[in-house]
Amino acid sequence: MHDSAGWSARCCTSATSKRVAVGLLSSWLLVIVGLFVSGCQSKPETRTYRIGFSQCTGGDEWRKTMLTDVKRELGFHPNYTLLYEDAGNSTSRQISQVQSLVERGIDLLIISPNESKPFARVIESVFRQGIPVILLDRKIDSESYNAYIGGDNLQLGRMAGTFIANQLKGRGRIVEVWGLPSSSPAQERHKGLQEILQKYPAIEVVKELNGQWERDTVRRVIASELDGLKNIDLLFAHNDVMAMGAYEVYRKAGLEKQINFVGIDALPGPSAGMQAVTNGVLKASFLYPTGGEEAIKTAVRILEGKSVNREQILNSIQVDASNVYALKVQSDKLLAQQSDIERQSHRIEALTQTYTSQRNTLYLILATLLIALLLGGWALYLYRSKQIAYQTLEKQNQEILDQKDEIERVSQQARVATEEKLRFYSYISHEFNTPLSLILTPTEDLLGKKSIAPHELKNGLALVQKNAYRLLRLVDQMLDLRKSDVGKQHLRASEQDLVAFVREIVFDFRRKAEKQRIDLQLITPLNRLLLWFDAEKLDKVLFNLLSNAFKYTPRGGLIHVRMELLADQIRIQVADNGQGMSSDERDHAFDLFYSGSQPFNLAKGIGLALSMEFIQLHRGDISVQSTQGEGTTFTILLPLGNSHLKSDEIVPASSQRTLPRLPIDEDADASLQPASLPLSKRAGTLLVIEDNDDLRTFLTMRLGGEFEVIAEPTAEQGWERTLEVIPDLIISDVMLSGMDGLQLTQRVKADMRTAHIPVILLTANRQMEHQIDGVRAGADMYLTKPFNAIYLVETIRTLLANRQKGQQRFASDFVSQSGGSREEKKFLNELTRLIEHNLSDSSFGVEKLSREMGISRVQLYRKVQAQLDRNVIDYINDIRLKRAKFLLRETNKSMTEIATETGFSSAAYFTTFFKQHTKKTPSEYRKSPIEA
Ligand code: FRU
C-alpha cells in the first residue's frame, strides 16, 4: 500500500512538474511572441516618406547652408528620407534631375528652381502626378505648387534702396550687380530697389551688371569694365558673394575705400556676409534666411495631411555696423548650438543605431528562441504522437495476444472435452463389458459342465439375471442421455402426492439398508403434499441419489432423506455420512464428461448429469454439498403449483408412464460363495484385483476350486497384499479408481521382490494401443472383457507352468545369464552374492539372509521358491557344496580348512553332509575323475 501510494505520489509530482514546465514554456512563448509582435508593430505605425530636394548650388555657401538646414530639420523626422540632387549651375540638368527624382519615387518635391520660366512645365507635371511641390527661395512662372517659402525679395530690394539712399544722402553714383536675371529673386530685388531709387533722382544707377549670383562672374565682369566703373560711390549686388567679389576687384585696384559695398544674405560664418559686414568689407547686408528648416516642416505637415500656408514669407533685417556685432554673437551662438545639436544628433544617431542593432540582436535571439521553442514543441508533439501510436500498437498487440490466449484456451477446452468424451466412451464400454462378462462367463461355465449341482445352477442364473437388469438400466440411462443430448427430454407432469411417492422409493431401499446396517430414514413433517411432477423422471433422480449414497456409505453409516416445505418450494435432501467428494469432484459432480483425474464413474456421471437435466425440466434446482470423509448432501428444490409448466407439459395422472423399477443391487456375496477346497490341493496363490464386486466374487468363486484366491477391490490394497503374500500370479482389472492396473503392473515388475510374479490384465478396451500399453507395463497377458472363464483358467495354468520352467532353469545354475527379468536377475545376484560372502559363517541362515535382503522371511521363502523352485536353506546348501567341490578339486586344502571355509562347524559334519548329497565322501570326490 505504502509503495503504491509513494508511486502515485511520484506520478503526480512528475505530472505536476510536467504541467508546470508546459505552463512556463507557454508563458515564455507568449512573452516572446508579445515582444516580437510589439517590436514589429511599432514600425508600421510611422510611415516612411521620401522627399526629393533639388537645387543649383554652384559651390555657393548660402546653398550649402540651405542643405544643412534641410538636413538638420529632417533629423527630427527619422521616418523621412531625403533624395538630394545638385545641378551645379545648369537649369537643364536640374530639370532632368527633377524628372529622375520623380521616377525614383518621391512623396514630395522641394525645389529651388534655378530659373523661373524653364521650370514651369516640369513642375506642373510633377504637381499633376499628385506629388506635392514646395518652392524654396525662388519662384516659377506657374501656380502649380503647394507652398512657396522664401524671403520677401521685393521688400529686400526696397530695404536695400532705402539704405543706399540714406547712405548716399540722396545723391551719388551706384552700380547694380544682378543675380541671374531669369530668377525671381533677382527680378524682385531689382524691382524693390528701383521703387525706392525712383524717389531719389540724384542717385544714378550708372551700370547694371549681370553677376549670375556668382562671385567669379562678378570679378570677371567688373575687372573687364573697371575703368568705366571707378567713379562710383556704392556698389549693390543681389547677394553678398557677388558684392565681396566686386570688393576684391576694387581692392586690387586700391579703390575699395572710396566705394561702399552692399549685398544680400548676411550669412553667418567666417567668410560669409555677416563677417564681411564686421570686417567693413560690406557696408551693409540684408538677412536672407534659407528657409530649409521651414521647407521640411511644411513638407511634414503636407505629408501628414495637415494644412499649410501657401505663401510663407520669411522676415529679413538689415545688417550693418550698428547691429552686426550683436547679430554675429547671436549667430555664432546659434552656429555653436547648431553644431552642438548636430553633435548631439550624431550621438543620438549613433545611440539609435546601437539601440537598433541591439534591438535587432534581441529580436534575432528571441526569434531564434521562438523557433527553438516551436521546434521543441514540434518535437514534443512528434514524440507524443509516436508514443500514442506505440501505445495503440501495444494495445492492439495485447488484444491479439489475448485473442490468441482465448483461442488456445478454447482449443484446450475442446481438447479436454474430447479427452473426457473418449474417456467417457471407454468407460461406457467397460461398464457394459462387466455385466456382459458376468452373463457370458457363468453361462459358458454352466454350459461347459457335464453335471451341474442345483445350487450352482441357481447361483449362476441369479448372476446372469442381475447383470442383465444392470445392462437394461445402463441402456435406459444411455437412452435418456441421448434424448437429453438431442433436446427430446419432455416433462410429463401430473399432480400427485409427493410424500407418498418419496416414501415408496425410500421403502424400496430398506432391505439393502438392513443388510448393510445403514440407518435409512425419511424425515418429514409432511403427511401429504400435492405437487406437479413427472413421476418417471423424479423416480430416476431419487433412485440415482439413493443408489449413490449406498455406494459411498460404509456399513453402519446413515442415509437420511428430508422433505420440507419452503415458501413456494419443496426441498428434498438426500444426505449420507459416507466418503464424500473432493472439492474438484464436487464442483464437477453434474458434468457429464468430467471425471477429473479419476476414471470415469458412470453411476455418478450419467446419473447426476441426468438428474440435473430432469430437475431443470421441472424448473427446479439440484445442488450438492460434500466434504471428503464426512459425507454428501444432495438438495433438490421443486416449485409448488403448476403456473411454471407449459400446457403440453401437464398430463393426466393416469397417463404417467411408470416403468417397473429394476431390482435394487444386492450384495452378490450371499449367492456367490467360492467352493472351498482344501489348501493342499491348490495349484498356486492368485491375487484378484477387481473393483466390480460381482466380477471379483465370480472370479474368486470360479478360480477358487483350483487355486488359492485372494481378492482386493483396489490396486493399492492389491499391492499391499502382493508384498504380504508374494502370490504366484496376479489378475487385475485395468480401470480402477486410484492406482490403475497398468500402474500396478509397473510397480510389481519394477520391484525386486515381486518382479517374478506373472500379471494378467483384464480390460474392456479392445484397442490395440491399450493392449500395447499393458504389455509395455510388463503384463504377461492381456484379456479383454467379456472373457471366457475356461480360457482364463488355461492362461493361468500356462503362465504358472512357464514360471515353473524358469525356476528349473534358475535352479540348474544359480545365477542364470539368460531368461528372467532384470529385477529377477538382480534379486538372484544379490541373494547369491550375500550367501557366497557369508559362506564361512556357519550360523548364516534364512534369518540373517532375509535381514540383509531387506525382506521378511516369508517373502524370502516364497520368492526363492517361486524363482528357483527350491527352499532357501537348500539353496544355501547348494552353494556351500558347489564351493566345497571347487576347493576339493582346485586346491590342496585340508578337509578341516574346506569345512571351515564353506561354513560347516566340523570336518565330520562336512563329510557326512557331502556324502549325503553327492554319494561320495570329499576324499573320494577329490580323487575321482572330472565328470563331463
Ligand atoms: C545663392 C543666392 C543667394 C541669394 C539667392 C537668391 O545662389 O544667389 O545669394 O540670396 O540665391 O535666389
Coordinates of C-alpha atoms in Angstrom, one line a residue, residues 213-663:
W213 CA 24.7 85.1 -58.4
E214 CA 28.4 84.1 -58.8
R215 CA 31.5 85.7 -57.2
D216 CA 33.8 84.7 -60.1
T217 CA 31.4 86.0 -62.8
V218 CA 31.2 89.3 -60.9
R219 CA 35.0 89.5 -60.6
R220 CA 35.4 88.9 -64.3
V221 CA 32.7 91.3 -65.4
I222 CA 33.9 94.2 -63.1
A223 CA 37.6 93.6 -63.9
S224 CA 36.8 93.9 -67.6
E225 CA 34.8 97.1 -67.1
L226 CA 36.7 98.6 -64.2
D227 CA 37.8 101.7 -65.9
G228 CA 34.2 102.7 -66.5
L229 CA 33.3 101.8 -63.0
K230 CA 35.9 103.6 -61.0
N231 CA 34.0 106.7 -60.3
I232 CA 31.1 105.3 -58.2
D233 CA 30.0 105.7 -54.6
L234 CA 28.3 102.4 -54.0
L235 CA 28.0 99.0 -55.5
F236 CA 24.9 97.0 -54.7
A237 CA 25.0 93.3 -55.5
H238 CA 21.9 91.0 -55.3
N239 CA 23.9 88.8 -52.9
D240 CA 26.9 89.0 -50.6
V241 CA 29.2 86.8 -52.6
M242 CA 28.9 89.0 -55.7
A243 CA 29.4 92.1 -53.5
M244 CA 32.5 90.6 -52.0
G245 CA 33.8 89.5 -55.4
A246 CA 33.4 93.2 -56.6
Y247 CA 35.2 94.4 -53.5
E248 CA 38.1 92.2 -54.2
V249 CA 38.5 93.6 -57.7
Y250 CA 38.3 97.2 -56.4
R251 CA 40.7 96.4 -53.6
K252 CA 43.2 95.1 -56.1
A253 CA 42.8 98.4 -57.8
G254 CA 43.2 100.3 -54.5
L255 CA 39.8 101.8 -54.9
E256 CA 37.9 99.9 -52.3
K257 CA 37.9 102.6 -49.6
Q258 CA 36.0 105.1 -51.7
I259 CA 33.2 102.8 -52.5
N260 CA 30.6 101.3 -50.3
F261 CA 29.6 97.7 -51.0
V262 CA 26.2 96.4 -50.1
G263 CA 24.9 92.8 -50.5
I264 CA 22.1 90.5 -49.5
D265 CA 22.1 87.2 -47.5
A266 CA 24.1 88.2 -44.3
L267 CA 25.1 84.6 -43.9
P268 CA 27.0 83.8 -40.7
G269 CA 30.3 82.1 -41.0
P270 CA 34.0 83.1 -41.3
S271 CA 34.0 84.0 -45.0
A272 CA 30.3 85.0 -45.4
G273 CA 28.3 88.2 -45.4
M274 CA 28.0 88.8 -41.7
Q275 CA 31.8 88.6 -41.2
A276 CA 32.2 90.9 -44.2
V277 CA 30.0 93.5 -42.6
T278 CA 32.0 93.1 -39.3
N279 CA 35.2 93.5 -41.3
G280 CA 33.9 96.6 -43.0
V281 CA 34.2 94.9 -46.4
L282 CA 30.4 95.4 -46.8
K283 CA 28.7 98.5 -45.6
A284 CA 25.5 96.5 -45.1
S285 CA 23.8 93.3 -45.9
F286 CA 20.3 92.0 -45.5
L287 CA 19.5 88.8 -43.8
Y288 CA 18.1 86.4 -46.3
P289 CA 17.1 83.1 -44.5
T290 CA 17.4 79.9 -46.5
G291 CA 14.0 78.5 -45.4
G292 CA 15.4 75.0 -45.4
E293 CA 14.0 74.3 -41.9
E294 CA 10.6 75.7 -42.8
A295 CA 10.6 73.8 -46.0
I296 CA 10.9 70.4 -44.1
K297 CA 8.4 71.4 -41.5
T298 CA 5.9 72.3 -44.3
A299 CA 6.7 69.1 -46.1
V300 CA 5.9 67.1 -43.0
R301 CA 2.7 68.9 -42.5
I302 CA 1.7 68.3 -46.1
L303 CA 2.5 64.6 -46.0
E304 CA 0.7 64.2 -42.7
G305 CA -2.3 65.8 -44.3
K306 CA -2.2 69.0 -42.4
S307 CA -2.9 72.4 -43.8
V308 CA -0.1 74.8 -44.6
N309 CA 0.3 78.4 -45.6
R310 CA 0.8 78.6 -49.4
E311 CA 3.0 81.7 -49.2
Q312 CA 5.4 81.7 -46.4
I313 CA 7.4 84.9 -46.5
L314 CA 10.5 84.9 -44.2
N315 CA 11.5 88.0 -42.3
S316 CA 14.6 89.9 -43.1
I317 CA 16.6 92.5 -41.3
Q318 CA 19.3 94.9 -42.2
V319 CA 22.7 94.1 -41.0
D320 CA 25.2 96.9 -40.7
A321 CA 27.9 98.2 -38.3
S322 CA 25.3 99.1 -35.8
N323 CA 23.9 95.6 -35.2
V324 CA 26.4 93.3 -36.8
Y325 CA 28.2 92.6 -33.6
A326 CA 25.1 91.6 -31.7
L327 CA 23.9 89.6 -34.6
K328 CA 27.2 87.9 -35.0
V329 CA 27.4 86.9 -31.4
Q330 CA 23.9 85.6 -31.8
S331 CA 24.6 83.8 -34.9
D332 CA 27.9 82.4 -33.6
K333 CA 26.0 81.1 -30.7
L334 CA 23.4 79.8 -33.0
L335 CA 26.1 78.2 -35.0
A336 CA 27.7 76.7 -31.9
Q337 CA 24.3 75.4 -30.8
Q338 CA 23.7 74.1 -34.2
S339 CA 26.9 72.2 -34.2
D340 CA 26.1 71.1 -30.7
I341 CA 22.8 69.9 -31.9
E342 CA 24.5 68.2 -34.8
R343 CA 26.9 66.5 -32.5
Q344 CA 24.1 65.5 -30.2
S345 CA 22.0 64.3 -33.1
H346 CA 25.1 62.4 -34.3
R347 CA 25.3 60.8 -30.9
I348 CA 21.6 60.2 -30.8
E349 CA 22.0 58.7 -34.3
A350 CA 24.9 56.5 -33.0
L351 CA 22.9 55.5 -30.0
T352 CA 19.8 54.9 -32.1
Q353 CA 22.0 52.7 -34.3
T354 CA 23.3 50.9 -31.3
Y355 CA 19.8 50.6 -29.9
T356 CA 18.6 49.5 -33.3
S357 CA 21.3 46.9 -33.6
Q358 CA 20.8 45.8 -30.0
R359 CA 17.1 45.6 -30.6
N360 CA 17.6 43.7 -33.8
T361 CA 20.0 41.3 -32.0
L362 CA 17.4 40.9 -29.3
Y363 CA 14.8 40.2 -31.9
L364 CA 17.1 37.8 -33.5
I365 CA 17.7 36.0 -30.3
L366 CA 14.0 36.0 -29.4
A367 CA 13.2 34.8 -32.9
T368 CA 15.8 32.0 -32.6
L369 CA 14.4 31.2 -29.2
L370 CA 10.9 31.2 -30.6
I371 CA 12.0 28.9 -33.5
A372 CA 13.8 26.7 -31.0
L373 CA 10.7 26.6 -28.8
L374 CA 8.5 25.9 -31.8
L375 CA 10.8 23.1 -33.0
G376 CA 10.9 21.8 -29.4
G377 CA 7.1 21.9 -29.3
W378 CA 7.0 20.2 -32.6
A379 CA 9.5 17.6 -31.4
L380 CA 7.4 17.1 -28.3
Y381 CA 4.3 16.8 -30.4
L382 CA 6.0 14.2 -32.6
Y383 CA 7.3 12.3 -29.6
R384 CA 3.8 12.3 -28.1
S385 CA 2.2 11.2 -31.3
K386 CA 4.8 8.5 -31.6
Q387 CA 4.1 7.5 -28.0
I388 CA 0.4 7.4 -28.7
A389 CA 1.0 5.3 -31.9
Y390 CA 3.2 3.0 -29.9
Q391 CA 0.6 2.7 -27.1
T392 CA -2.1 1.9 -29.7
L393 CA 0.2 -0.7 -31.3
E394 CA 0.9 -2.2 -27.9
K395 CA -2.8 -2.3 -27.1
Q396 CA -3.5 -4.0 -30.5
N397 CA -0.7 -6.4 -29.8
Q398 CA -2.1 -7.1 -26.4
E399 CA -5.6 -7.7 -27.9
I400 CA -4.0 -10.1 -30.4
L401 CA -2.2 -11.9 -27.6
D402 CA -5.5 -12.0 -25.6
Q403 CA -7.3 -13.4 -28.7
K404 CA -4.5 -16.0 -29.1
D405 CA -4.8 -16.9 -25.5
E406 CA -8.5 -17.2 -25.9
I407 CA -8.2 -19.4 -28.9
E408 CA -5.7 -21.5 -27.1
R409 CA -8.0 -21.7 -24.1
V410 CA -10.9 -22.7 -26.2
S411 CA -8.9 -25.3 -28.1
Q412 CA -7.6 -26.6 -24.8
Q413 CA -11.2 -26.8 -23.6
A414 CA -12.1 -28.6 -26.8
R415 CA -9.2 -31.0 -26.3
V416 CA -10.1 -31.6 -22.7
A417 CA -13.8 -32.1 -23.7
T418 CA -12.7 -34.6 -26.4
E419 CA -10.5 -36.4 -24.0
E420 CA -13.3 -36.5 -21.5
K421 CA -15.7 -37.8 -24.2
L422 CA -13.2 -40.5 -25.2
R423 CA -12.7 -41.4 -21.6
F424 CA -16.5 -41.5 -21.2
Y425 CA -17.0 -43.8 -24.1
S426 CA -14.2 -46.1 -23.0
Y427 CA -15.8 -46.2 -19.6
I428 CA -19.2 -46.9 -21.1
S429 CA -17.8 -49.9 -22.9
H430 CA -16.1 -51.0 -19.7
E431 CA -19.4 -50.6 -17.9
F432 CA -21.2 -52.7 -20.5
N433 CA -18.5 -55.3 -20.6
T434 CA -18.5 -56.1 -16.9
P435 CA -22.2 -57.2 -16.7
L436 CA -21.7 -58.9 -20.1
S437 CA -18.8 -60.8 -18.6
L438 CA -20.9 -61.7 -15.7
I439 CA -23.6 -63.0 -18.0
L440 CA -21.4 -64.8 -20.5
T441 CA -18.8 -66.3 -18.2
P442 CA -21.2 -68.1 -15.9
T443 CA -23.3 -69.1 -18.9
E444 CA -20.3 -70.6 -20.7
D445 CA -19.2 -72.1 -17.4
L446 CA -22.5 -73.8 -16.8
L447 CA -22.7 -75.0 -20.4
G448 CA -19.2 -76.4 -20.2
K449 CA -20.0 -78.6 -17.2
K450 CA -21.2 -82.2 -17.6
S451 CA -23.3 -82.2 -14.5
I452 CA -24.5 -79.2 -12.5
A453 CA -25.5 -79.1 -8.9
P454 CA -28.8 -77.3 -8.3
H455 CA -27.3 -74.6 -6.1
E456 CA -24.6 -73.9 -8.8
L457 CA -27.3 -73.5 -11.4
K458 CA -29.3 -71.1 -9.2
N459 CA -26.2 -69.1 -8.3
G460 CA -25.2 -68.8 -12.0
L461 CA -28.7 -67.8 -13.2
A462 CA -29.1 -65.3 -10.4
L463 CA -25.8 -63.7 -11.5
V464 CA -27.0 -63.7 -15.1
Q465 CA -30.3 -62.1 -14.3
K466 CA -28.8 -59.5 -12.1
N467 CA -26.4 -58.4 -14.7
A468 CA -29.0 -58.5 -17.4
Y469 CA -31.0 -56.0 -15.3
R470 CA -27.9 -53.9 -14.8
L471 CA -27.4 -53.8 -18.6
L472 CA -31.1 -52.8 -19.0
R473 CA -30.6 -49.9 -16.6
L474 CA -27.5 -48.8 -18.4
V475 CA -29.2 -48.9 -21.7
D476 CA -32.1 -46.9 -20.2
Q477 CA -29.7 -44.3 -18.9
M478 CA -28.0 -44.1 -22.2
L479 CA -31.3 -43.6 -24.0
D480 CA -32.2 -40.8 -21.5
L481 CA -28.8 -39.3 -22.1
R482 CA -29.3 -39.5 -25.9
K483 CA -32.7 -37.8 -25.5
S484 CA -31.2 -35.0 -23.4
D485 CA -28.5 -34.6 -26.0
V486 CA -30.9 -34.0 -28.8
G487 CA -33.3 -32.0 -26.6
K488 CA -36.0 -34.5 -26.7
Q489 CA -36.5 -34.8 -23.0
H490 CA -40.0 -33.7 -22.3
L491 CA -41.7 -33.1 -19.0
R492 CA -44.9 -35.1 -18.4
A493 CA -46.2 -33.7 -15.1
S494 CA -49.3 -34.5 -13.1
E495 CA -50.4 -33.6 -9.7
Q496 CA -49.5 -36.4 -7.2
D497 CA -48.8 -36.8 -3.5
L498 CA -45.0 -36.3 -3.3
V499 CA -44.7 -37.6 0.3
A500 CA -46.2 -41.0 -0.7
F501 CA -44.0 -41.1 -3.8
V502 CA -40.8 -40.5 -1.9
R503 CA -41.8 -42.8 0.9
E504 CA -42.3 -45.6 -1.6
I505 CA -38.8 -45.1 -3.1
V506 CA -37.1 -45.0 0.2
F507 CA -39.0 -48.1 1.2
D508 CA -37.6 -50.0 -1.7
F509 CA -34.1 -49.5 -0.3
R510 CA -35.0 -50.7 3.2
R511 CA -33.7 -54.3 2.6
K512 CA -30.4 -53.1 1.3
A513 CA -30.1 -50.8 4.2
E514 CA -30.8 -53.5 6.7
K515 CA -28.2 -55.7 5.1
Q516 CA -25.6 -53.0 5.2
R517 CA -26.7 -51.9 8.7
I518 CA -27.3 -48.4 7.3
D519 CA -29.6 -46.1 9.1
L520 CA -32.1 -45.2 6.3
Q521 CA -34.8 -42.7 7.2
L522 CA -37.3 -40.4 5.6
I523 CA -37.6 -37.4 7.9
T524 CA -40.5 -35.0 7.1
P525 CA -43.2 -33.1 9.0
L526 CA -45.5 -33.5 6.0
N527 CA -48.1 -36.2 5.7
R528 CA -49.2 -35.4 2.2
L529 CA -48.2 -32.8 -0.3
L530 CA -49.7 -32.4 -3.8
L531 CA -47.1 -31.4 -6.3
W532 CA -46.9 -31.3 -10.1
F533 CA -44.1 -33.6 -11.2
D534 CA -43.0 -36.2 -13.7
A535 CA -43.0 -39.3 -11.7
E536 CA -40.8 -41.3 -14.1
K537 CA -38.1 -38.7 -14.0
L538 CA -38.2 -37.8 -10.4
D539 CA -38.2 -41.6 -9.6
K540 CA -34.9 -41.9 -11.6
V541 CA -33.4 -38.9 -9.8
L542 CA -34.2 -40.1 -6.3
F543 CA -33.3 -43.7 -7.2
N544 CA -29.9 -42.5 -8.5
L545 CA -29.2 -40.3 -5.5
L546 CA -30.1 -43.1 -3.1
S547 CA -28.0 -45.7 -5.1
N548 CA -25.0 -43.3 -4.9
A549 CA -25.5 -42.8 -1.3
F550 CA -25.5 -46.5 -0.6
K551 CA -22.5 -47.0 -2.9
Y552 CA -20.3 -44.5 -0.9
T553 CA -21.6 -45.1 2.6
P554 CA -19.9 -47.8 4.6
R555 CA -21.6 -50.4 6.8
G556 CA -23.2 -48.8 9.8
G557 CA -23.5 -45.4 8.2
L558 CA -26.6 -43.3 7.8
I559 CA -28.6 -42.1 4.8
H560 CA -31.4 -39.6 5.6
V561 CA -33.9 -38.3 3.2
R562 CA -35.5 -35.0 4.4
M563 CA -38.5 -33.2 2.9
E564 CA -39.5 -29.7 3.9
L565 CA -41.9 -27.1 2.7
L566 CA -40.4 -23.7 2.0
A567 CA -42.3 -20.5 1.0
D568 CA -43.0 -21.5 -2.6
Q569 CA -40.8 -24.6 -3.0
I570 CA -40.4 -28.1 -1.7
R571 CA -37.0 -29.1 -0.6
I572 CA -35.8 -32.7 -0.8
Q573 CA -32.4 -33.6 0.6
V574 CA -30.5 -36.9 0.4
A575 CA -27.7 -36.9 3.0
D576 CA -25.2 -39.5 3.8
N577 CA -22.2 -39.7 6.1
G578 CA -20.1 -41.7 3.5
Q579 CA -16.7 -41.0 2.0
G580 CA -17.7 -37.6 0.5
M581 CA -16.2 -35.9 -2.6
S582 CA -13.1 -33.9 -3.2
S583 CA -13.7 -30.2 -3.9
D584 CA -12.9 -30.9 -7.6
E585 CA -15.3 -33.8 -7.8
R586 CA -18.0 -31.7 -6.1
D587 CA -17.5 -28.8 -8.5
H588 CA -18.0 -31.1 -11.5
A589 CA -20.5 -33.5 -9.9
F590 CA -23.1 -32.8 -12.5
D591 CA -20.8 -32.6 -15.5
L592 CA -21.5 -35.5 -17.9
F593 CA -18.0 -35.9 -19.2
Y594 CA -15.9 -34.7 -16.3
S595 CA -14.2 -37.1 -14.1
G596 CA -11.1 -35.2 -13.1
S597 CA -8.0 -37.4 -12.7
Q598 CA -10.2 -40.3 -11.7
P599 CA -11.5 -42.9 -14.1
F600 CA -15.0 -42.1 -15.2
N601 CA -17.7 -43.2 -12.9
L602 CA -20.9 -43.9 -14.7
A603 CA -23.0 -44.1 -11.6
K604 CA -22.1 -40.6 -10.7
G605 CA -21.5 -39.3 -14.3
I606 CA -24.6 -40.2 -16.2
G607 CA -26.8 -40.4 -13.2
L608 CA -26.1 -37.0 -11.8
A609 CA -26.0 -35.3 -15.2
L610 CA -29.4 -36.8 -16.0
S611 CA -30.7 -35.8 -12.5
M612 CA -29.7 -32.2 -13.1
E613 CA -31.4 -32.4 -16.5
F614 CA -34.6 -33.8 -15.1
I615 CA -34.8 -31.3 -12.2
Q616 CA -34.2 -28.4 -14.5
L617 CA -37.1 -29.7 -16.7
H618 CA -39.2 -29.2 -13.5
R619 CA -37.8 -25.6 -13.3
G620 CA -36.2 -26.7 -10.0
D621 CA -32.7 -26.8 -8.8
I622 CA -30.3 -29.5 -7.6
S623 CA -27.1 -28.9 -5.8
V624 CA -24.5 -30.8 -3.7
Q625 CA -22.6 -30.1 -0.5
S626 CA -19.9 -32.6 0.3
T627 CA -16.8 -32.9 2.5
Q628 CA -14.3 -35.6 2.0
G629 CA -14.5 -38.1 4.8
E630 CA -17.7 -36.5 6.3
G631 CA -20.4 -37.2 3.7
T632 CA -22.5 -35.7 1.0
T633 CA -25.9 -34.0 0.8
F634 CA -27.8 -33.5 -2.4
T635 CA -30.5 -30.8 -2.3
I636 CA -33.4 -30.7 -4.7
L637 CA -35.7 -27.7 -4.9
L638 CA -39.0 -28.0 -6.8
P639 CA -41.5 -25.2 -7.3
L640 CA -45.1 -25.5 -6.0
G641 CA -48.1 -25.1 -8.2
N642 CA -48.2 -25.5 -12.0
S643 CA -48.0 -22.0 -13.2
H644 CA -44.4 -22.6 -14.3
L645 CA -45.5 -25.5 -16.5
K646 CA -46.4 -25.2 -20.2
S647 CA -49.7 -26.7 -21.2
D648 CA -48.1 -29.6 -23.1
E649 CA -46.1 -30.5 -20.0
I650 CA -49.2 -31.3 -18.0
V651 CA -50.7 -34.8 -18.4
P652 CA -53.4 -36.6 -16.5
A653 CA -52.1 -38.7 -13.6
S654 CA -53.3 -41.9 -15.3
S655 CA -51.2 -41.4 -18.4
Q656 CA -48.0 -41.2 -16.5
R657 CA -45.5 -43.9 -17.6
T658 CA -44.3 -45.9 -14.7
L659 CA -41.7 -48.3 -15.7
P660 CA -41.1 -51.2 -13.4
R661 CA -38.1 -50.2 -11.3
L662 CA -35.1 -52.5 -11.7
P663 CA -34.3 -54.6 -8.7

